[in-house]
CSV table of C-alpha atoms in Angstrom, one decimal:
chain,number,residue,atom,x,y,z
D,1,UNK,CA,69.5,70.2,118.8
D,2,UNK,CA,72.5,70.9,116.5
D,3,UNK,CA,74.2,67.7,117.7
D,4,UNK,CA,71.0,65.7,117.1
D,5,UNK,CA,70.7,67.1,113.6
D,6,UNK,CA,74.3,66.3,112.8
D,7,UNK,CA,73.9,62.7,114.1
D,8,UNK,CA,70.7,62.2,112.0
D,9,UNK,CA,72.5,63.3,108.9
D,10,UNK,CA,75.4,61.0,109.7
D,11,UNK,CA,73.0,58.1,110.2
D,12,UNK,CA,71.3,58.8,106.9
D,13,UNK,CA,74.7,58.9,105.1
D,14,UNK,CA,75.7,55.7,106.8
D,15,UNK,CA,72.5,54.0,105.5
D,16,UNK,CA,73.0,55.1,101.9
D,17,UNK,CA,76.4,53.4,102.0
D,18,UNK,CA,75.0,50.2,103.4
D,19,UNK,CA,74.4,47.4,101.0
D,20,UNK,CA,71.4,45.9,102.9
D,21,UNK,CA,68.7,47.2,105.2
D,22,UNK,CA,69.0,44.9,108.2
D,23,UNK,CA,71.6,46.9,110.0
D,24,UNK,CA,70.8,46.2,113.7
D,25,UNK,CA,69.4,49.0,115.8
D,26,UNK,CA,72.1,48.6,118.5
D,27,UNK,CA,74.8,49.3,115.8
D,28,UNK,CA,72.9,52.4,114.8
D,29,UNK,CA,72.6,53.4,118.5
D,30,UNK,CA,76.4,53.0,118.9
D,31,UNK,CA,77.1,55.1,115.8
D,32,UNK,CA,75.0,57.9,117.4
D,33,UNK,CA,76.6,57.4,120.7
D,34,UNK,CA,80.1,58.0,119.3
D,35,UNK,CA,79.0,61.4,118.2
D,36,UNK,CA,76.6,62.4,120.9
D,37,UNK,CA,78.1,61.3,124.2
D,38,UNK,CA,74.5,61.1,125.6
D,39,UNK,CA,73.0,57.8,124.5
D,40,UNK,CA,69.9,57.5,126.7
D,41,UNK,CA,68.4,60.9,125.9
D,42,UNK,CA,69.1,60.6,122.2
D,43,UNK,CA,67.7,57.1,122.1
D,44,UNK,CA,64.4,58.3,123.5
D,45,UNK,CA,64.1,60.9,120.7
D,46,UNK,CA,64.9,58.3,118.0
D,47,UNK,CA,62.5,55.7,119.5
D,48,UNK,CA,59.7,58.2,119.7
D,49,UNK,CA,59.9,59.2,116.0
D,50,UNK,CA,60.6,55.9,114.3
D,51,UNK,CA,59.3,53.0,116.4
D,52,UNK,CA,56.1,51.6,114.9
D,53,UNK,CA,54.1,48.4,115.2
D,54,UNK,CA,56.5,46.1,113.2
D,55,UNK,CA,60.1,45.6,114.3
D,56,UNK,CA,61.4,45.9,110.8
D,57,UNK,CA,60.1,49.4,110.4
D,58,UNK,CA,62.2,50.9,113.3
D,59,UNK,CA,64.6,52.6,110.9
D,60,UNK,CA,62.1,53.7,108.2
D,61,UNK,CA,62.7,57.4,108.9
D,62,UNK,CA,66.2,57.4,107.6
D,63,UNK,CA,66.4,54.1,105.7
D,64,UNK,CA,66.7,54.8,101.9
D,65,UNK,CA,65.9,51.1,101.3
D,66,UNK,CA,62.5,51.1,103.1
D,67,UNK,CA,61.0,48.5,100.8
D,68,UNK,CA,63.5,45.7,101.2
D,69,UNK,CA,61.9,42.2,101.8
D,70,UNK,CA,61.7,40.6,105.2
D,71,UNK,CA,65.3,40.1,106.6
D,72,UNK,CA,64.5,36.5,107.3
D,73,UNK,CA,65.0,35.6,103.6
D,74,UNK,CA,68.8,36.1,103.9
D,75,UNK,CA,70.6,33.0,102.7
D,76,UNK,CA,67.6,31.4,101.0
D,77,UNK,CA,68.6,29.1,98.1
D,78,UNK,CA,65.1,27.7,97.2
D,79,UNK,CA,62.6,30.4,96.4
D,80,UNK,CA,59.8,30.7,99.0
D,81,UNK,CA,57.7,33.7,97.8
D,82,UNK,CA,55.6,33.7,101.0
D,83,UNK,CA,58.7,34.5,103.1
D,84,UNK,CA,59.1,37.9,101.5
D,85,UNK,CA,56.0,39.4,103.1
D,86,UNK,CA,56.4,42.3,105.4
D,87,UNK,CA,54.6,45.3,106.7
D,88,UNK,CA,55.9,48.9,106.6
D,89,UNK,CA,54.3,52.1,107.9
D,90,UNK,CA,53.8,54.8,105.4
D,91,UNK,CA,52.3,58.3,105.7
D,92,UNK,CA,48.7,58.6,104.4
D,93,UNK,CA,46.1,61.3,103.9
D,94,UNK,CA,42.4,60.7,104.5
D,95,UNK,CA,40.3,62.4,101.8
D,96,UNK,CA,36.8,62.3,100.4
D,97,UNK,CA,36.7,60.0,97.4
D,98,UNK,CA,35.3,62.7,95.1
D,99,UNK,CA,38.4,64.9,95.4
D,100,UNK,CA,41.0,62.1,95.3
D,101,UNK,CA,42.1,63.1,91.8
D,102,UNK,CA,42.6,66.7,92.8
D,103,UNK,CA,44.7,65.7,95.8
D,104,UNK,CA,46.9,63.4,93.6
D,105,UNK,CA,47.4,66.1,91.1
D,106,UNK,CA,48.3,68.8,93.7
D,107,UNK,CA,50.6,66.6,95.8
D,108,UNK,CA,52.2,64.6,92.9
D,109,UNK,CA,55.7,65.3,94.3
D,110,UNK,CA,54.8,63.7,97.6
D,111,UNK,CA,52.5,60.9,96.6
D,112,UNK,CA,53.8,57.3,96.7
D,113,UNK,CA,55.3,56.6,93.2
D,114,UNK,CA,56.5,53.0,93.6
D,115,UNK,CA,55.5,50.8,90.6
D,116,UNK,CA,53.1,48.0,91.5
D,117,UNK,CA,51.7,49.7,94.7
D,118,UNK,CA,48.4,51.5,94.8
D,119,UNK,CA,48.5,55.1,95.7
D,120,UNK,CA,44.9,55.2,96.7
D,121,UNK,CA,43.3,52.6,99.0
D,122,UNK,CA,39.9,52.2,100.6
D,123,UNK,CA,39.2,53.3,104.1
D,124,UNK,CA,37.7,50.3,105.9
D,125,UNK,CA,35.9,52.5,108.4
D,126,UNK,CA,34.4,55.0,105.9
D,127,UNK,CA,33.2,54.0,102.5
D,128,UNK,CA,33.0,57.7,101.4
D,129,UNK,CA,36.7,58.3,102.1
D,130,UNK,CA,40.0,57.0,100.7
D,131,UNK,CA,43.6,57.0,101.9
D,132,UNK,CA,46.1,58.6,99.6
D,133,UNK,CA,49.5,57.0,100.4
D,134,UNK,CA,52.5,59.3,100.5
D,135,UNK,CA,56.2,58.7,99.9
D,136,UNK,CA,57.8,58.2,103.3
D,137,UNK,CA,61.1,59.7,101.9
D,138,UNK,CA,59.2,62.8,100.9
D,139,UNK,CA,57.3,63.0,104.2
D,140,UNK,CA,59.8,61.6,106.7
D,141,UNK,CA,58.4,63.3,109.8
D,142,UNK,CA,54.8,62.2,109.0
D,143,UNK,CA,53.9,65.9,108.6
D,144,UNK,CA,53.5,67.9,105.4
D,145,UNK,CA,55.3,71.2,104.7
D,146,UNK,CA,53.7,74.6,104.7
D,147,UNK,CA,53.1,74.6,100.9
D,148,UNK,CA,51.4,71.2,100.9
D,149,UNK,CA,49.3,72.2,103.9
D,150,UNK,CA,48.2,75.3,102.0
D,151,UNK,CA,47.2,73.3,99.0
D,152,UNK,CA,45.1,70.9,101.2
D,153,UNK,CA,43.5,73.9,102.9
D,154,UNK,CA,42.3,75.1,99.6
D,155,UNK,CA,40.9,71.7,98.9
D,156,UNK,CA,39.3,71.6,102.3
D,157,UNK,CA,41.3,68.5,103.3
D,158,UNK,CA,42.5,68.1,106.9
D,159,UNK,CA,46.4,68.1,106.7
D,160,UNK,CA,46.8,65.5,109.5
D,161,UNK,CA,49.0,62.6,108.2
D,162,UNK,CA,48.0,59.1,109.3
D,163,UNK,CA,50.1,56.1,109.7
D,164,UNK,CA,49.1,53.4,107.2
D,165,UNK,CA,50.2,49.8,107.6
D,166,UNK,CA,51.2,48.8,104.0
D,167,UNK,CA,51.4,45.1,103.3
D,168,UNK,CA,54.3,44.2,100.9
D,169,UNK,CA,54.7,40.8,99.2
D,170,UNK,CA,57.1,39.1,96.7
D,171,UNK,CA,55.2,40.7,93.8
D,172,UNK,CA,56.0,44.2,95.1
D,173,UNK,CA,59.8,43.9,95.1
D,174,UNK,CA,62.1,44.4,92.2
D,175,UNK,CA,64.5,41.6,91.2
D,176,UNK,CA,67.6,43.5,92.5
D,177,UNK,CA,65.9,44.2,95.9
D,178,UNK,CA,65.1,40.5,96.2
D,179,UNK,CA,68.6,39.3,95.3
D,180,UNK,CA,70.2,41.9,97.5
D,181,UNK,CA,68.1,40.6,100.5
D,182,UNK,CA,68.9,37.0,99.7
D,183,UNK,CA,72.6,37.0,99.0
D,184,UNK,CA,75.1,37.4,101.8
D,185,UNK,CA,75.8,41.0,102.8
D,186,UNK,CA,78.5,42.8,101.0
D,187,UNK,CA,78.5,40.4,98.0
D,188,UNK,CA,77.9,41.6,94.5
D,189,UNK,CA,74.3,41.3,93.2
D,190,UNK,CA,73.9,40.7,89.5
D,191,UNK,CA,70.4,41.4,88.2
D,192,UNK,CA,71.4,42.2,84.6
D,193,UNK,CA,71.3,39.7,81.8
D,194,UNK,CA,71.2,39.4,78.0
D,195,UNK,CA,67.8,38.8,76.4
D,196,UNK,CA,67.8,36.4,73.4
D,197,UNK,CA,64.1,35.9,72.5
D,198,UNK,CA,62.5,34.0,75.4
D,199,UNK,CA,65.9,33.2,76.9
D,200,UNK,CA,67.6,35.3,79.7
D,201,UNK,CA,71.3,34.6,79.6
D,202,UNK,CA,73.3,35.2,82.9
D,203,UNK,CA,77.0,35.2,83.7
D,204,UNK,CA,77.0,34.4,87.4
D,205,UNK,CA,80.1,34.8,89.6
D,206,UNK,CA,81.3,32.0,91.8
D,207,UNK,CA,79.8,33.4,95.0
D,208,UNK,CA,76.4,33.5,93.3
D,209,UNK,CA,76.3,29.9,92.1
D,210,UNK,CA,74.7,28.4,95.3
D,211,UNK,CA,71.8,30.7,94.7
D,212,UNK,CA,71.7,30.2,90.9
D,213,UNK,CA,68.3,28.5,90.7
D,214,UNK,CA,66.7,31.1,92.9
D,215,UNK,CA,68.2,33.9,90.8
D,216,UNK,CA,67.0,32.2,87.7
D,217,UNK,CA,63.4,32.0,89.0
D,218,UNK,CA,63.4,35.6,90.2
D,219,UNK,CA,64.6,36.8,86.8
D,220,UNK,CA,61.9,34.8,85.1
D,221,UNK,CA,59.2,36.0,87.5
D,222,UNK,CA,60.1,39.7,87.1
D,223,UNK,CA,60.6,39.8,83.3
D,224,UNK,CA,57.5,39.1,81.2
D,225,UNK,CA,58.2,36.9,78.2
D,226,UNK,CA,61.2,35.2,79.7
D,227,UNK,CA,60.4,31.5,79.9
D,228,UNK,CA,64.0,30.1,80.2
D,229,UNK,CA,67.0,31.3,82.2
D,230,UNK,CA,70.5,30.0,81.5
D,231,UNK,CA,73.9,30.5,83.0
D,232,UNK,CA,77.1,30.2,81.0
D,233,UNK,CA,79.3,27.5,82.5
D,234,UNK,CA,82.5,27.9,80.5
D,235,UNK,CA,84.2,30.4,78.2
D,236,UNK,CA,83.3,30.7,74.6
D,237,UNK,CA,84.9,27.9,72.6
D,238,UNK,CA,87.4,29.5,70.1
D,239,UNK,CA,86.5,27.0,67.4
D,240,UNK,CA,82.7,27.3,67.2
D,241,UNK,CA,82.1,30.4,69.3
D,242,UNK,CA,79.5,28.7,71.5
D,243,UNK,CA,79.6,27.7,75.2
D,244,UNK,CA,78.1,25.2,77.6
D,245,UNK,CA,75.2,26.4,79.7
D,246,UNK,CA,73.0,25.3,82.5
D,247,UNK,CA,69.2,25.9,82.5
D,248,UNK,CA,68.5,27.5,85.8
D,249,UNK,CA,64.7,28.0,85.5
D,250,UNK,CA,61.9,27.5,83.1
D,251,UNK,CA,61.5,25.3,80.0
D,252,UNK,CA,64.5,23.6,78.5
D,253,UNK,CA,64.0,25.1,75.1
D,254,UNK,CA,66.9,26.9,73.6
D,255,UNK,CA,65.7,27.3,70.1
D,256,UNK,CA,64.6,30.9,70.0
D,257,UNK,CA,63.5,33.8,67.7
D,258,UNK,CA,65.1,37.2,67.9
D,259,UNK,CA,64.6,40.5,66.0
D,260,UNK,CA,67.5,42.8,65.3
D,261,UNK,CA,67.4,46.0,63.2
D,262,UNK,CA,63.9,44.9,61.9
D,263,UNK,CA,65.2,41.5,60.7
D,264,UNK,CA,64.1,38.2,62.2
D,265,UNK,CA,66.5,35.4,63.0
D,266,UNK,CA,66.0,31.9,64.4
D,267,UNK,CA,68.7,30.0,66.2
D,268,UNK,CA,69.6,27.4,68.8
D,269,UNK,CA,71.3,29.5,71.5
D,270,UNK,CA,73.1,26.4,72.9
D,271,UNK,CA,74.9,25.7,69.6
D,272,UNK,CA,75.6,29.0,67.9
D,273,UNK,CA,76.9,32.4,68.9
D,274,UNK,CA,74.6,35.3,69.3
D,275,UNK,CA,75.2,38.5,71.2
D,276,UNK,CA,72.4,41.1,71.4
D,277,UNK,CA,74.9,43.7,72.5
D,278,UNK,CA,76.3,43.8,68.9
D,279,UNK,CA,73.1,45.0,67.3
D,280,UNK,CA,74.4,48.6,66.9
D,281,UNK,CA,77.7,47.4,65.5
D,282,UNK,CA,76.0,45.2,62.9
D,283,UNK,CA,73.9,48.2,61.8
D,284,UNK,CA,76.9,50.5,61.7
D,285,UNK,CA,78.9,48.3,59.3
D,286,UNK,CA,75.9,47.5,57.1
D,287,UNK,CA,75.2,51.2,56.7
D,288,UNK,CA,78.6,51.5,55.0
D,289,UNK,CA,77.5,49.3,52.2
D,290,UNK,CA,75.7,50.4,49.0
D,291,UNK,CA,73.6,48.5,46.5
D,292,UNK,CA,75.9,46.5,44.2
D,293,UNK,CA,78.8,46.1,46.7
D,294,UNK,CA,80.3,42.8,47.5
D,295,UNK,CA,80.5,41.5,51.1
D,296,UNK,CA,82.7,38.6,52.3
D,297,UNK,CA,81.7,37.6,55.8
D,298,UNK,CA,84.4,35.3,57.0
D,299,UNK,CA,82.9,34.4,60.4
D,300,UNK,CA,79.2,34.9,59.5
D,301,UNK,CA,77.4,33.1,62.4
D,302,UNK,CA,73.7,33.0,61.7
D,303,UNK,CA,73.9,36.0,59.4
D,304,UNK,CA,73.6,39.4,61.3
D,305,UNK,CA,76.0,41.0,58.8
D,306,UNK,CA,75.2,38.9,55.7
D,307,UNK,CA,71.4,39.0,55.7
D,308,UNK,CA,70.9,42.8,56.2
D,309,UNK,CA,73.7,43.3,53.5
D,310,UNK,CA,71.7,41.2,51.1
D,311,UNK,CA,68.6,43.2,52.0
D,312,UNK,CA,70.6,46.3,50.7
D,313,UNK,CA,71.0,44.5,47.4
D,314,UNK,CA,74.7,43.6,48.0
D,315,UNK,CA,76.2,40.3,46.7
D,316,UNK,CA,77.2,38.3,49.8
D,317,UNK,CA,79.6,35.4,50.4
D,318,UNK,CA,79.1,34.2,54.0
D,319,UNK,CA,81.1,31.5,55.7
D,320,UNK,CA,81.2,29.8,59.1
D,321,UNK,CA,83.1,26.8,60.4
D,322,UNK,CA,80.4,25.8,62.9
D,323,UNK,CA,78.1,23.4,61.0
D,324,UNK,CA,75.2,24.5,63.2
D,325,UNK,CA,75.8,28.1,62.4
D,326,UNK,CA,75.9,27.2,58.7
D,327,UNK,CA,72.6,25.4,59.0
D,328,UNK,CA,70.9,28.3,60.7
D,329,UNK,CA,72.5,30.8,58.3
D,330,UNK,CA,70.8,28.9,55.4
D,331,UNK,CA,67.6,28.8,57.4
D,332,UNK,CA,67.6,32.6,58.1
D,333,UNK,CA,68.4,33.4,54.5
D,334,UNK,CA,65.3,31.6,53.4
D,335,UNK,CA,63.3,33.1,56.3
D,336,UNK,CA,64.3,36.6,55.1
D,337,UNK,CA,64.0,35.7,51.4
D,338,UNK,CA,67.6,36.5,50.5
D,339,UNK,CA,68.8,32.9,49.8
D,340,UNK,CA,69.4,33.8,46.1
D,341,UNK,CA,71.7,36.7,47.1
D,342,UNK,CA,73.8,34.9,49.7
D,343,UNK,CA,76.3,32.2,48.9
D,344,UNK,CA,77.0,30.3,52.1
D,345,UNK,CA,80.0,28.2,52.9
D,346,UNK,CA,81.0,25.8,55.8
D,347,UNK,CA,84.8,26.2,55.8
D,348,UNK,CA,87.7,27.2,57.9
D,349,UNK,CA,88.2,31.0,57.6
D,350,UNK,CA,91.6,30.6,56.0
D,351,UNK,CA,90.3,28.2,53.4
D,352,UNK,CA,87.4,30.6,52.7
D,353,UNK,CA,89.8,33.5,52.1
D,354,UNK,CA,92.2,31.5,49.9
D,355,UNK,CA,89.3,29.8,48.1
D,356,UNK,CA,86.0,31.6,47.3
D,357,UNK,CA,87.3,35.1,48.3
D,358,UNK,CA,90.5,34.9,46.1
D,359,UNK,CA,88.5,33.4,43.3
D,360,UNK,CA,85.9,36.2,43.3
D,361,UNK,CA,88.4,39.0,43.7
D,362,UNK,CA,90.6,37.6,40.9
D,363,UNK,CA,87.6,37.5,38.6
D,364,UNK,CA,86.0,40.8,39.5
D,365,UNK,CA,88.8,43.3,40.2
D,366,UNK,CA,90.5,43.2,36.7
D,367,UNK,CA,87.1,43.9,35.0
D,368,UNK,CA,86.3,47.0,37.0
D,369,UNK,CA,86.6,50.3,35.2
D,370,UNK,CA,88.0,53.4,37.0
D,371,UNK,CA,84.6,55.1,37.2
D,372,UNK,CA,82.7,52.1,38.6
D,373,UNK,CA,81.8,52.4,42.3
D,374,UNK,CA,81.5,48.8,43.3
D,375,UNK,CA,83.2,48.3,46.7
D,376,UNK,CA,84.5,45.1,48.3
D,377,UNK,CA,84.2,44.6,52.0
D,378,UNK,CA,85.6,41.8,54.2
D,379,UNK,CA,84.1,41.4,57.7
D,380,UNK,CA,86.1,39.4,60.2
D,381,UNK,CA,84.1,39.2,63.4
D,382,UNK,CA,86.0,36.7,65.5
D,383,UNK,CA,87.5,39.1,68.1
D,384,UNK,CA,89.6,36.5,69.8
D,385,UNK,CA,91.4,35.3,66.7
D,386,UNK,CA,90.6,37.5,63.6
D,387,UNK,CA,93.8,39.5,63.7
D,388,UNK,CA,95.8,36.3,63.3
D,389,UNK,CA,94.0,35.6,60.0
D,390,UNK,CA,95.2,38.8,58.4
D,391,UNK,CA,98.4,37.2,57.1
D,392,UNK,CA,96.3,35.4,54.5
D,393,UNK,CA,96.0,38.6,52.6
D,394,UNK,CA,99.7,38.7,51.9
D,395,UNK,CA,100.1,38.1,48.1
D,396,UNK,CA,96.6,36.6,48.0
D,397,UNK,CA,96.3,37.8,44.4
D,398,UNK,CA,98.7,37.7,41.5
D,399,UNK,CA,99.0,40.3,38.8
D,400,UNK,CA,98.9,44.0,38.3
D,401,UNK,CA,97.1,45.9,41.2
D,402,UNK,CA,93.7,47.2,40.6
D,403,UNK,CA,92.7,50.8,41.0
D,404,UNK,CA,93.4,52.0,44.6
D,405,UNK,CA,89.7,52.9,44.9
D,406,UNK,CA,88.7,49.3,44.4
D,407,UNK,CA,91.0,47.7,46.9
D,408,UNK,CA,89.0,45.6,49.4
D,409,UNK,CA,88.2,47.2,52.8
D,410,UNK,CA,88.7,44.9,55.8
D,411,UNK,CA,86.7,45.3,59.0
D,412,UNK,CA,88.6,43.2,61.5
D,413,UNK,CA,87.5,42.8,65.1
D,414,UNK,CA,89.7,42.2,68.1
D,415,UNK,CA,90.0,42.4,71.9
D,416,UNK,CA,92.5,44.5,73.7
D,417,UNK,CA,93.6,44.9,77.3
D,418,UNK,CA,96.2,47.5,76.4
D,419,UNK,CA,96.2,51.0,77.9
D,420,UNK,CA,95.9,52.3,74.3
D,421,UNK,CA,93.7,49.6,72.7
D,422,UNK,CA,93.5,51.3,69.2
D,423,UNK,CA,97.3,51.4,68.9
D,424,UNK,CA,97.5,47.9,70.2
D,425,UNK,CA,95.2,46.4,67.6
D,426,UNK,CA,96.8,48.4,64.8
D,427,UNK,CA,100.2,47.2,65.7
D,428,UNK,CA,99.1,43.6,65.8
D,429,UNK,CA,97.4,44.0,62.4
D,430,UNK,CA,100.5,45.5,61.0
D,431,UNK,CA,102.6,42.6,62.2
D,432,UNK,CA,100.3,40.1,60.5
D,433,UNK,CA,100.2,42.1,57.2
D,434,UNK,CA,103.9,42.9,57.2
D,435,UNK,CA,103.3,46.6,56.5
D,436,UNK,CA,102.4,49.9,58.2
D,437,UNK,CA,98.8,51.1,58.4
D,438,UNK,CA,99.7,54.5,59.7
D,439,UNK,CA,97.3,57.0,58.2
D,440,UNK,CA,95.5,54.2,56.3
D,441,UNK,CA,93.2,52.8,59.0
D,442,UNK,CA,90.6,53.7,61.6
D,443,UNK,CA,89.8,52.0,64.9
D,444,UNK,CA,86.3,52.0,66.2
D,445,UNK,CA,85.5,51.2,69.9
D,446,UNK,CA,82.6,48.7,69.8
D,447,UNK,CA,82.1,48.0,73.5
D,448,UNK,CA,83.7,47.4,76.8
D,449,UNK,CA,83.7,43.6,77.3
D,450,UNK,CA,85.1,43.5,80.8
D,451,UNK,CA,87.1,45.7,83.1
D,452,UNK,CA,90.2,46.7,81.1
D,453,UNK,CA,89.1,44.7,78.1
D,454,UNK,CA,87.8,46.5,75.0
D,455,UNK,CA,86.4,45.2,71.7
D,456,UNK,CA,87.4,47.2,68.7
D,457,UNK,CA,86.9,47.2,64.9
D,458,UNK,CA,89.9,48.1,62.8
D,459,UNK,CA,88.9,49.2,59.3
D,460,UNK,CA,91.4,49.6,56.4
D,461,UNK,CA,91.9,49.1,52.7
D,462,UNK,CA,94.4,46.3,52.0
D,463,UNK,CA,97.5,47.9,50.6
D,464,UNK,CA,98.2,46.9,47.0
D,465,UNK,CA,101.8,45.8,47.8
D,466,UNK,CA,100.3,43.4,50.4
D,467,UNK,CA,97.4,42.0,48.4
D,468,UNK,CA,99.2,41.6,45.1
D,469,UNK,CA,102.2,39.5,44.1
D,470,UNK,CA,103.5,40.9,40.9
D,471,UNK,CA,104.6,38.3,38.3
D,472,UNK,CA,108.3,38.0,37.5
D,473,UNK,CA,109.4,39.8,34.3
């Protein structure tokens, strides 16, 4: 008995480590054989307890992935929903229909909890009774524990557990379960995606590409509101920050509407850059601004920094080199009724800094009195290249420095694969500025972009000796 219990636990552990559920029974038999030494007797015990009417239910007793689709879908590239049907055997209690609610409440820990599946089904042989389906993982031996039996006794329900043949179809499986059943065993399954309005954006690996259209259809089926699924086909273009994409499923409509931090934006996802994962960061920086402040957004995109800043009654100068981004920026300013508070530009970032930014700073800074609290912020959200633009601030202005309190604050974004990413981005910024930022900057970790690749925001006030070129005596 001890040996059998040990082997059962080993078998259960083995199944939890297995990526798919179609491990062959002979392989399981051999695993037990290695630790029992008495295969025939042990096989009789296993067969008696777990062999039901459908071949695919043989391992239900110890299989943590009981609800996987039919194993015949492995390798499918064109979605056939009918092929996912299968039958599994689950434990069930026969109860009178008038006490179903009481039974569900009393056995809530053991009742089937899987979304999309009914917990109570009709008894075809008795219209006055119902079957209450139980979780096969909570009732693995098709018998209830003493505490559950005592509860049923009080409710005058016979504790005998029946075996109910549960029909499962494509609609009952989760997207990850479907994809794990379809893709080759051992290969990574990606069911995550970015949601941009009605568009689901995937980044598929090479081994997933033969199944891309099926994956797209599954994602669309399982996510209400998604009517278009796309896959990125190249890296982000460093000039316009957009990328080529392939429509995998649904309508070929990439003009979408999104809402971020209670502000609506419209955009063409195929022509401009938009990342829903930056919502928190946009909000964090905007919260640093106060009414009357001035924001220079060097790489503005469609306005996720500029528009909420204008909503906070800041004066905003927003620029983007991509003509499509510039067009959607103007559109979104009008959409959110801040077009009179945002001056938009379609220029190279360096030209924007040396032109409108220098002009505004040269005009505003000398007029500020010491007690005035107007702050100037420069946002540079182009992580791949922004640090390289910092050298523009060297001697950008001419004359006597303004009050240290009024020196512009820069929020510069960058990627780093360094073991100490904060130190790495600070050193690169110092090299571009030609001065030390020790004790004068802070690095904020925005998100993990990829394994060993971080996105950070380095914030600092531009040192006066960097920003100003003093006139010769």
